[in-house]
Amino acid sequence: NAGVTQTPKFQVLKTGQSMTLQCAQDMNHEYMSWYRQDPGMGLRLIHYSVGAGITDQGEVPNGYNVSRSTTEDFPLRLLSAAPSQTSVYFCASSPTPRGPKNIQYFGAGTRLSVL
Amino acid sequence: AQSVTQLGSHVSVSEGALVLLRCNYSSSVPPYLFWYVQYPNQGLQLLLKYTTGATLVKGINGFEAEFKKSETSFHLTKPSAHMSDAAEYFCAVSDLGYGGSQGNLIFGKGTKLSVKP
């Protein structure tokens, strides 16, 4: 059981480049989310999805796009990378979007540097 | 709006000593509370959670936490620290998503635990 798989593990971009961070889960979870982790800031929610075809913005959505065409996949797109987007990105999935069963399973993360 | 405050960004203890990591929350509705642990270069994994019922919750690796509504706290403890406990710990709060809340998990800023031999 692979759980939540993120690719790539590391990426270096130049300012203005675009890229897609991939996330896939094999647990048939409805809820998927993207977080960024910065030193001293904890995890901040970028975008989330409560099911295929449904996405919504989190706390820090600017500069990022998402789509959810299947239950399994939830890619995160950086449209025009900026140095402020240098961070560690985590994808997570959960059986339910809220409440007591909102136990999130995390991928191993993507470390992104924007020069 | 919900929020989580973790007191102390770094905590250092000696091996065998008590571990106490503090978490206070703010929520206008009954909260669901979680502790996650992140080992170096890994994602987060669930340590324990409080939903309803017993206020003392036991988790993995000998950790436990007590929900105190009157103090709006959910502190994490372990009687005797091991070197393998060195990690970053995150407290998080969620709810059912009523009253304007989206119910998403809200994380604290984290506490890095160091264990000295």
Short mmCIF file of C-alpha atoms in Angstrom, two decimals:
data_model
loop_
_atom_site.label_atom_id
_atom_site.label_comp_id
_atom_site.label_asym_id
_atom_site.label_seq_id
_atom_site.Cartn_x
_atom_site.Cartn_y
_atom_site.Cartn_z
CA ASN A 1 0.00 0.00 0.00
CA ALA A 2 1.81 3.11 -1.25
CA GLY A 3 -0.40 5.69 0.53
CA VAL A 4 0.32 9.22 -0.73
CA THR A 5 3.02 9.56 -3.36
CA GLN A 6 4.58 12.89 -4.31
CA THR A 7 6.90 13.58 -7.21
CA PRO A 8 9.45 14.99 -7.63
CA LYS A 9 11.22 14.93 -4.25
CA PHE A 10 13.46 17.88 -5.15
CA GLN A 11 13.19 20.61 -7.76
CA VAL A 12 15.09 23.77 -8.60
CA LEU A 13 13.37 26.37 -10.77
CA LYS A 14 14.27 29.73 -12.17
CA THR A 15 12.02 32.70 -11.53
CA GLY A 16 9.18 32.72 -14.03
CA GLN A 17 9.27 29.03 -14.86
CA SER A 18 6.20 26.88 -14.41
CA MET A 19 5.93 23.36 -13.12
CA THR A 20 3.52 20.80 -11.75
CA LEU A 21 3.94 18.95 -8.47
CA GLN A 22 2.31 15.56 -8.68
CA CYS A 23 0.33 13.87 -5.92
CA ALA A 24 -1.41 10.50 -6.03
CA GLN A 25 -3.16 8.45 -3.35
CA ASP A 26 -4.35 4.86 -3.48
CA MET A 27 -6.65 4.87 -0.43
CA ASN A 28 -9.80 6.06 -2.24
CA HIS A 29 -9.91 9.15 -0.04
CA GLU A 30 -12.39 11.91 -0.87
CA TYR A 31 -10.37 14.75 0.58
CA MET A 32 -6.98 15.87 -0.68
CA SER A 33 -4.99 18.95 0.18
CA TRP A 34 -1.77 20.79 -0.48
CA TYR A 35 0.26 22.51 2.22
CA ARG A 36 3.46 24.48 2.23
CA GLN A 37 5.85 24.31 5.17
CA ASP A 38 8.17 27.19 5.92
CA PRO A 39 10.47 27.52 8.96
CA GLY A 40 8.59 28.87 11.97
CA MET A 41 5.31 29.01 10.05
CA GLY A 42 3.97 25.51 10.49
CA LEU A 43 1.86 24.11 7.66
CA ARG A 44 -0.33 26.44 5.66
CA LEU A 45 -3.13 25.20 3.45
CA ILE A 46 -2.83 26.16 -0.23
CA HIS A 47 -5.75 24.39 -1.91
CA TYR A 48 -7.97 21.47 -1.13
CA SER A 49 -10.50 19.19 -2.81
CA VAL A 50 -13.47 17.35 -1.32
CA GLY A 51 -13.91 15.13 -4.36
CA ALA A 52 -13.30 14.79 -8.08
CA GLY A 53 -14.20 18.02 -9.87
CA ILE A 54 -14.39 20.07 -6.66
CA THR A 55 -11.57 22.31 -5.45
CA ASP A 56 -11.35 25.31 -3.16
CA GLN A 57 -8.80 27.78 -1.88
CA GLY A 58 -7.04 27.53 1.43
CA GLU A 59 -5.08 30.12 3.36
CA VAL A 60 -2.33 30.87 0.79
CA PRO A 61 -3.65 30.12 -2.74
CA ASN A 62 -2.03 32.93 -4.74
CA GLY A 63 0.32 31.74 -7.47
CA TYR A 64 -0.96 28.16 -7.41
CA ASN A 65 -3.60 26.26 -9.39
CA VAL A 66 -5.11 22.84 -8.79
CA SER A 67 -7.50 20.47 -10.48
CA ARG A 68 -9.03 17.14 -9.47
CA SER A 69 -10.09 15.07 -12.44
CA THR A 70 -9.87 11.73 -10.62
CA THR A 71 -10.17 10.61 -7.01
CA GLU A 72 -6.54 9.49 -7.02
CA ASP A 73 -4.69 12.52 -8.39
CA PHE A 74 -4.39 16.11 -7.20
CA PRO A 75 -1.62 18.03 -9.01
CA LEU A 76 -0.43 21.46 -7.90
CA ARG A 77 0.65 23.90 -10.60
CA LEU A 78 2.99 26.83 -10.14
CA LEU A 79 2.14 29.21 -12.95
CA SER A 80 5.15 31.55 -12.78
CA ALA A 81 7.54 30.60 -10.01
CA ALA A 82 8.78 33.27 -7.61
CA PRO A 83 11.50 33.08 -4.92
CA SER A 84 8.75 33.44 -2.28
CA GLN A 85 7.50 30.01 -3.36
CA THR A 86 10.70 28.35 -2.16
CA SER A 87 9.33 25.90 0.38
CA VAL A 88 8.60 22.29 1.19
CA TYR A 89 5.26 21.18 -0.24
CA PHE A 90 3.19 18.41 1.25
CA CYS A 91 0.20 16.66 -0.23
CA ALA A 92 -2.22 14.93 2.12
CA SER A 93 -5.38 12.86 1.84
CA SER A 94 -8.14 12.02 4.29
CA PRO A 95 -11.31 9.89 4.25
CA THR A 96 -13.37 12.95 5.11
CA PRO A 97 -12.85 16.72 4.79
CA ARG A 98 -13.65 17.66 8.36
CA GLY A 99 -14.46 16.53 11.86
CA PRO A 100 -13.17 13.65 13.97
CA LYS A 101 -12.31 11.39 11.05
CA ASN A 102 -10.23 14.08 9.33
CA ILE A 103 -7.02 12.09 9.82
CA GLN A 104 -4.65 13.24 7.15
CA TYR A 105 -2.07 10.98 5.53
CA PHE A 106 0.92 12.88 4.21
CA GLY A 107 3.29 12.33 1.37
CA ALA A 108 7.05 12.64 1.88
CA GLY A 109 7.15 16.16 0.47
CA THR A 110 8.67 18.07 -2.44
CA ARG A 111 11.51 20.45 -1.68
CA LEU A 112 11.33 23.35 -4.12
CA SER A 113 13.90 26.09 -4.61
CA VAL A 114 13.18 29.06 -6.86
CA LEU A 115 16.24 31.05 -7.86
CA ALA B 1 -12.11 31.34 13.62
CA GLN B 2 -10.02 28.50 14.91
CA SER B 3 -6.39 28.86 15.86
CA VAL B 4 -3.65 26.88 17.54
CA THR B 5 -0.77 28.17 19.63
CA GLN B 6 2.20 26.01 20.49
CA LEU B 7 4.31 27.46 23.26
CA GLY B 8 8.00 27.07 22.57
CA SER B 9 9.41 26.53 19.10
CA HIS B 10 12.24 24.43 20.55
CA VAL B 11 12.23 22.14 23.57
CA SER B 12 15.27 20.24 24.76
CA VAL B 13 15.16 17.40 27.29
CA SER B 14 17.57 14.76 28.51
CA GLU B 15 17.03 11.13 27.67
CA GLY B 16 14.73 9.63 30.31
CA ALA B 17 13.23 12.98 31.30
CA LEU B 18 9.60 14.02 31.04
CA VAL B 19 8.50 15.46 27.72
CA LEU B 20 5.88 18.23 27.83
CA LEU B 21 4.85 20.04 24.65
CA ARG B 22 2.21 22.71 25.06
CA CYS B 23 -0.74 23.42 22.82
CA ASN B 24 -3.59 25.87 23.32
CA TYR B 25 -6.45 26.23 20.90
CA SER B 26 -9.18 28.70 20.13
CA SER B 27 -12.48 27.45 18.75
CA SER B 28 -16.07 28.64 18.98
CA VAL B 29 -17.40 25.13 18.47
CA PRO B 30 -16.43 21.79 19.99
CA PRO B 31 -13.00 21.07 18.61
CA TYR B 32 -11.34 17.94 17.39
CA LEU B 33 -7.68 17.99 18.34
CA PHE B 34 -4.71 16.19 16.87
CA TRP B 35 -0.99 15.83 17.42
CA TYR B 36 1.21 14.99 14.44
CA VAL B 37 4.92 14.15 14.43
CA GLN B 38 7.42 14.88 11.66
CA TYR B 39 10.73 13.07 11.63
CA PRO B 40 13.56 14.68 9.65
CA ASN B 41 12.97 14.75 5.90
CA GLN B 42 9.63 12.99 6.21
CA GLY B 43 5.97 13.87 6.02
CA LEU B 44 3.74 14.21 9.06
CA GLN B 45 2.10 11.22 10.74
CA LEU B 46 -0.67 11.09 13.30
CA LEU B 47 0.43 10.64 16.91
CA LEU B 48 -2.98 10.83 18.62
CA LYS B 49 -6.34 12.55 18.44
CA TYR B 50 -9.17 13.72 20.69
CA THR B 51 -12.69 13.64 19.36
CA THR B 52 -15.20 13.06 22.17
CA GLY B 53 -15.36 11.03 25.37
CA ALA B 54 -12.31 10.34 27.49
CA THR B 55 -10.21 13.47 27.85
CA LEU B 56 -6.93 11.59 28.33
CA VAL B 57 -5.88 10.21 24.98
CA LYS B 58 -3.10 7.71 24.42
CA GLY B 59 -1.14 7.60 21.20
CA ILE B 60 1.74 5.80 19.63
CA ASN B 61 5.25 5.55 21.06
CA GLY B 62 4.12 6.15 24.66
CA PHE B 63 2.76 9.66 24.10
CA GLU B 64 -0.48 10.91 25.59
CA ALA B 65 -2.40 14.16 25.70
CA GLU B 66 -5.14 15.54 27.90
CA PHE B 67 -7.99 17.70 26.63
CA LYS B 68 -8.81 20.42 29.15
CA LYS B 69 -11.77 22.44 27.98
CA SER B 70 -11.57 24.98 30.80
CA GLU B 71 -7.97 25.76 29.90
CA THR B 72 -8.46 25.32 26.11
CA SER B 73 -5.37 23.14 26.16
CA PHE B 74 -4.24 19.86 24.67
CA HIS B 75 -0.68 19.36 25.96
CA LEU B 76 1.37 16.38 24.82
CA THR B 77 3.39 14.38 27.34
CA LYS B 78 5.64 11.36 27.54
CA PRO B 79 7.03 10.16 30.90
CA SER B 80 10.49 9.22 29.62
CA ALA B 81 12.12 10.62 26.50
CA HIS B 82 14.03 8.43 24.05
CA MET B 83 16.59 9.59 21.53
CA SER B 84 14.21 8.40 18.81
CA ASP B 85 11.61 10.99 19.94
CA ALA B 86 13.68 13.81 18.45
CA ALA B 87 11.37 15.31 15.84
CA GLU B 88 9.04 18.22 15.21
CA TYR B 89 5.58 18.02 16.73
CA PHE B 90 2.50 19.79 15.44
CA CYS B 91 -0.78 20.38 17.22
CA ALA B 92 -3.84 20.78 14.99
CA VAL B 93 -7.54 21.56 15.37
CA SER B 94 -10.55 20.78 13.22
CA ASP B 95 -14.30 20.96 13.57
CA LEU B 96 -17.42 19.89 11.71
CA GLY B 97 -17.42 22.92 9.45
CA TYR B 98 -20.49 24.71 10.77
CA GLY B 99 -20.97 28.38 11.58
CA GLY B 100 -18.72 29.73 8.85
CA SER B 101 -15.83 27.38 9.51
CA GLN B 102 -14.63 25.25 6.62
CA GLY B 103 -13.58 22.56 9.04
CA ASN B 104 -10.12 22.24 7.55
CA LEU B 105 -7.28 21.15 9.77
CA ILE B 106 -5.50 24.17 11.27
CA PHE B 107 -1.91 23.54 12.37
CA GLY B 108 0.20 25.21 14.99
CA LYS B 109 3.69 26.41 14.07
CA GLY B 110 5.35 23.35 15.52
CA THR B 111 7.73 22.51 18.37
CA LYS B 112 11.07 20.93 17.63
CA LEU B 113 12.03 18.42 20.32
CA SER B 114 15.70 17.66 20.94
CA VAL B 115 16.75 14.79 23.20
CA LYS B 116 20.18 14.93 24.80
CA PRO B 117 22.01 11.72 25.75
#
